[in-house]
Coordinates of C-alpha atoms in Angstrom, one line a residue:
M1 CA -29.4 10.0 -4.8
G2 CA -27.2 10.0 -1.7
K3 CA -23.5 10.9 -2.0
E4 CA -22.5 7.4 -1.0
N5 CA -24.4 6.1 -4.0
E6 CA -22.6 8.2 -6.6
K7 CA -20.3 6.6 -9.2
V8 CA -16.8 5.6 -7.9
V9 CA -13.8 5.4 -10.2
L10 CA -10.2 4.6 -9.2
L11 CA -7.3 5.7 -11.4
D12 CA -5.1 2.8 -10.7
F13 CA -1.9 1.1 -11.5
W14 CA -2.2 -2.6 -10.6
A15 CA 1.3 -2.9 -8.9
S16 CA 1.0 0.3 -6.9
P17 CA 0.8 -0.5 -3.2
Y18 CA -0.8 2.9 -2.7
A19 CA -3.7 2.1 -5.1
M20 CA -4.0 -1.3 -3.3
R21 CA -4.8 0.6 -0.1
T22 CA -7.7 2.3 -1.7
K23 CA -9.1 -0.9 -3.2
I24 CA -8.9 -2.7 0.1
A25 CA -10.7 0.2 1.8
L26 CA -13.5 0.2 -0.8
R27 CA -13.9 -3.5 -0.7
E28 CA -14.0 -3.5 3.1
K29 CA -16.9 -1.1 2.9
G30 CA -18.6 -3.0 0.2
V31 CA -18.4 -0.1 -2.3
E32 CA -18.8 -0.9 -6.0
F33 CA -16.2 0.8 -8.1
E34 CA -14.5 0.8 -11.5
T35 CA -10.8 1.0 -12.1
Q36 CA -9.0 2.7 -14.9
Q37 CA -5.5 1.4 -15.4
E38 CA -2.9 4.1 -16.0
D39 CA 0.2 4.0 -18.1
L40 CA 2.7 5.7 -15.8
W41 CA 4.9 6.6 -18.7
N42 CA 2.0 8.1 -20.7
K43 CA -0.4 9.4 -18.1
S44 CA -4.0 10.1 -19.1
E45 CA -5.4 13.6 -19.3
L46 CA -7.9 12.6 -16.7
L47 CA -5.1 11.7 -14.3
L48 CA -3.2 14.9 -14.9
K49 CA -6.4 17.0 -14.5
S50 CA -7.5 15.1 -11.4
N51 CA -4.2 15.2 -9.6
P52 CA -2.4 18.3 -11.0
V53 CA -0.1 18.6 -8.0
H54 CA 1.5 15.2 -7.8
K55 CA 0.3 13.7 -11.1
K56 CA 0.3 10.2 -9.5
V57 CA -2.0 7.3 -8.9
P58 CA -4.2 6.5 -7.1
V59 CA -6.9 9.1 -7.7
L60 CA -10.4 8.3 -6.3
I61 CA -13.1 10.0 -8.3
H62 CA -16.4 10.0 -6.5
G63 CA -19.4 11.7 -8.1
G64 CA -17.0 13.3 -10.6
K65 CA -14.9 14.9 -7.8
P66 CA -11.3 13.7 -7.3
V67 CA -9.6 12.8 -4.0
S68 CA -5.8 12.3 -4.1
E69 CA -3.3 10.5 -1.9
S70 CA -4.0 7.0 -0.7
L71 CA -4.2 7.5 3.1
V72 CA -6.5 10.6 2.5
Q73 CA -8.6 8.4 0.3
V74 CA -8.8 5.7 3.0
Q75 CA -10.0 8.2 5.5
Y76 CA -12.5 9.7 3.0
I77 CA -13.9 6.2 2.3
D78 CA -14.2 5.6 6.0
E79 CA -16.1 8.9 6.6
T80 CA -18.4 8.5 3.5
W81 CA -19.6 4.9 3.8
T82 CA -20.5 4.7 7.4
D83 CA -22.8 1.7 7.3
A84 CA -19.9 -0.7 7.7
A85 CA -17.5 -0.6 10.7
S86 CA -15.0 2.3 10.9
F87 CA -11.4 1.6 10.1
L88 CA -10.5 3.6 13.2
P89 CA -11.3 2.9 16.8
S90 CA -13.9 5.1 18.6
D91 CA -11.5 6.2 21.4
P92 CA -9.7 9.4 20.4
Q93 CA -6.3 8.3 21.9
A94 CA -6.5 5.0 20.1
R95 CA -7.4 6.8 16.8
A96 CA -4.4 9.1 17.2
N97 CA -2.2 6.1 17.9
A98 CA -3.5 4.4 14.7
R99 CA -2.8 7.5 12.7
F100 CA 0.7 7.7 14.1
W101 CA 1.5 4.1 13.0
A102 CA 0.0 4.6 9.6
D103 CA 2.1 7.7 9.2
F104 CA 5.2 5.8 10.3
A105 CA 4.5 3.1 7.8
E106 CA 3.9 5.7 5.1
K107 CA 7.3 7.3 5.8
T108 CA 9.4 4.2 6.3
I109 CA 7.9 1.3 4.3
S110 CA 7.6 3.1 0.9
F111 CA 8.0 2.5 -2.8
E112 CA 11.0 4.9 -2.7
G113 CA 12.6 3.0 0.2
G114 CA 12.0 -0.3 -1.6
R115 CA 13.7 1.1 -4.7
K116 CA 16.9 1.4 -2.8
I117 CA 16.8 -2.4 -2.6
W118 CA 15.5 -3.4 -6.1
G119 CA 17.0 -0.4 -7.8
N120 CA 20.5 -1.3 -6.8
N121 CA 22.6 -4.3 -7.6
K122 CA 24.4 -5.2 -4.4
G123 CA 26.8 -2.6 -3.0
E124 CA 26.6 -0.1 -0.2
E125 CA 23.4 1.7 -1.3
Q126 CA 21.5 -1.6 -1.4
E127 CA 22.8 -2.6 2.1
K128 CA 21.7 0.8 3.5
G129 CA 18.2 0.3 1.9
K130 CA 17.9 -3.2 3.4
K131 CA 18.9 -2.0 6.8
V132 CA 16.4 0.9 6.8
F133 CA 13.6 -1.4 5.5
L134 CA 14.2 -4.2 8.1
D135 CA 14.8 -1.8 11.0
S136 CA 11.5 -0.1 10.2
L137 CA 9.7 -3.4 9.9
K138 CA 11.1 -4.5 13.3
V139 CA 9.7 -1.3 14.9
L140 CA 6.3 -2.1 13.4
E141 CA 6.6 -5.7 14.5
A142 CA 7.2 -4.6 18.1
E143 CA 4.0 -2.5 17.9
L144 CA 2.1 -5.4 16.5
G145 CA 3.3 -7.7 19.2
D146 CA 1.1 -10.8 19.6
K147 CA -2.1 -9.1 18.3
P148 CA -3.7 -10.5 15.2
Y149 CA -4.0 -7.0 13.7
F150 CA -2.4 -3.7 14.6
G151 CA -5.7 -2.5 16.1
G152 CA -6.1 -5.7 18.1
E153 CA -8.8 -8.2 17.1
T154 CA -10.1 -5.9 14.3
F155 CA -8.6 -5.3 10.8
G156 CA -8.3 -1.6 10.4
Y157 CA -6.5 1.6 9.4
V158 CA -2.9 0.6 10.0
D159 CA -3.4 -2.8 8.4
I160 CA -4.8 -1.2 5.3
A161 CA -1.9 1.2 5.2
L162 CA 0.8 -1.4 5.5
V163 CA -0.4 -4.7 4.0
P164 CA -0.1 -3.7 0.3
F165 CA 3.7 -3.7 0.7
Y166 CA 3.4 -7.4 1.7
S167 CA 2.9 -8.1 -2.0
W168 CA 6.4 -6.5 -2.7
F169 CA 8.3 -8.5 0.0
Y170 CA 9.2 -11.3 -2.4
S171 CA 10.6 -8.9 -4.9
L172 CA 12.7 -7.2 -2.3
E173 CA 14.0 -10.5 -1.0
K174 CA 14.9 -11.7 -4.4
C175 CA 16.7 -8.5 -5.4
G176 CA 18.3 -8.0 -2.0
D177 CA 19.1 -11.6 -1.1
F178 CA 17.5 -11.7 2.4
S179 CA 14.5 -13.1 4.1
V180 CA 11.8 -10.9 5.7
E181 CA 10.4 -13.9 7.5
A182 CA 13.8 -14.7 9.1
E183 CA 14.0 -11.1 10.4
C184 CA 10.4 -10.3 11.1
P185 CA 8.4 -13.6 11.5
K186 CA 5.4 -11.9 13.2
I187 CA 5.0 -9.4 10.3
V188 CA 5.0 -12.2 7.8
A189 CA 2.4 -14.1 9.8
W190 CA 0.3 -11.0 10.0
G191 CA 0.6 -10.5 6.2
K192 CA -0.6 -14.1 5.6
R193 CA -3.5 -13.5 8.0
C194 CA -4.5 -10.3 6.2
V195 CA -4.4 -12.0 2.8
E196 CA -7.1 -14.4 4.1
R197 CA -9.5 -11.5 4.0
D198 CA -11.4 -11.2 0.7
S199 CA -10.8 -7.5 0.4
V200 CA -7.0 -8.0 0.6
A201 CA -6.9 -11.1 -1.5
A202 CA -8.8 -9.3 -4.3
S203 CA -6.6 -6.2 -4.1
L204 CA -3.0 -7.6 -3.9
P205 CA -1.4 -9.2 -7.0
E206 CA 0.5 -12.4 -6.8
S207 CA 4.1 -11.8 -5.6
E208 CA 5.6 -13.5 -8.6
I209 CA 3.8 -11.1 -11.0
V210 CA 5.0 -8.1 -8.9
Y211 CA 8.5 -9.5 -9.2
Q212 CA 8.2 -9.7 -13.0
Q213 CA 7.2 -6.0 -13.0
V214 CA 10.2 -5.2 -10.8
L215 CA 12.5 -7.0 -13.3
K216 CA 11.0 -4.7 -16.0
L217 CA 11.7 -1.7 -13.9
R218 CA 15.3 -2.7 -13.3
Q219 CA 15.7 -2.9 -17.1
I220 CA 14.1 0.5 -17.6
F221 CA 16.4 2.1 -14.9
G222 CA 19.5 0.2 -16.2
V223 CA 20.1 -1.9 -13.1
E224 CA 22.5 -4.7 -14.2

């Protein structure tokens, strides 16, 4: 049996934008996989054994061997299942450019950055969080320009890296009292376009369900 046909399991948490990346990538490639939902407050032995350094989801287990970190997983999926189109362009400079923008999204549009918005109730810290988030989105919007996707006509690596956070926009807007669409209309139009893809629609939860999870997190962390 070829390596690409070995069993694929994803240690997942449904609201994790990082796990959503991996699910989108697997579905884009047509890979059959199982998910194991993790309780992030009572992590399984399998998760702790599979990702002993960070102890975080997602973990992709392929043929019994774990791969950690979502962007690493997306690249692994791209390199393992090669029958479907690559997420990255063939030109080396264009590939490097895509990796740059995925890295920018990774460092600026993050769960931790979003927490500065939903994890604070008004005040200076929340305002700082909103500014960093929107400023970063505006940089990404300028790179997107009038293209349908970050790579041009083709849905690819940068789109996979960023679009999971689209499912969190509503929660951040509700908690931070602002509108992403008013500030970054092209990014919102891009997000809507991405969600029309089956791989994305199947991997992103409804925004209202994410918001209910955020309200639970606010309770847990004592945000009044």
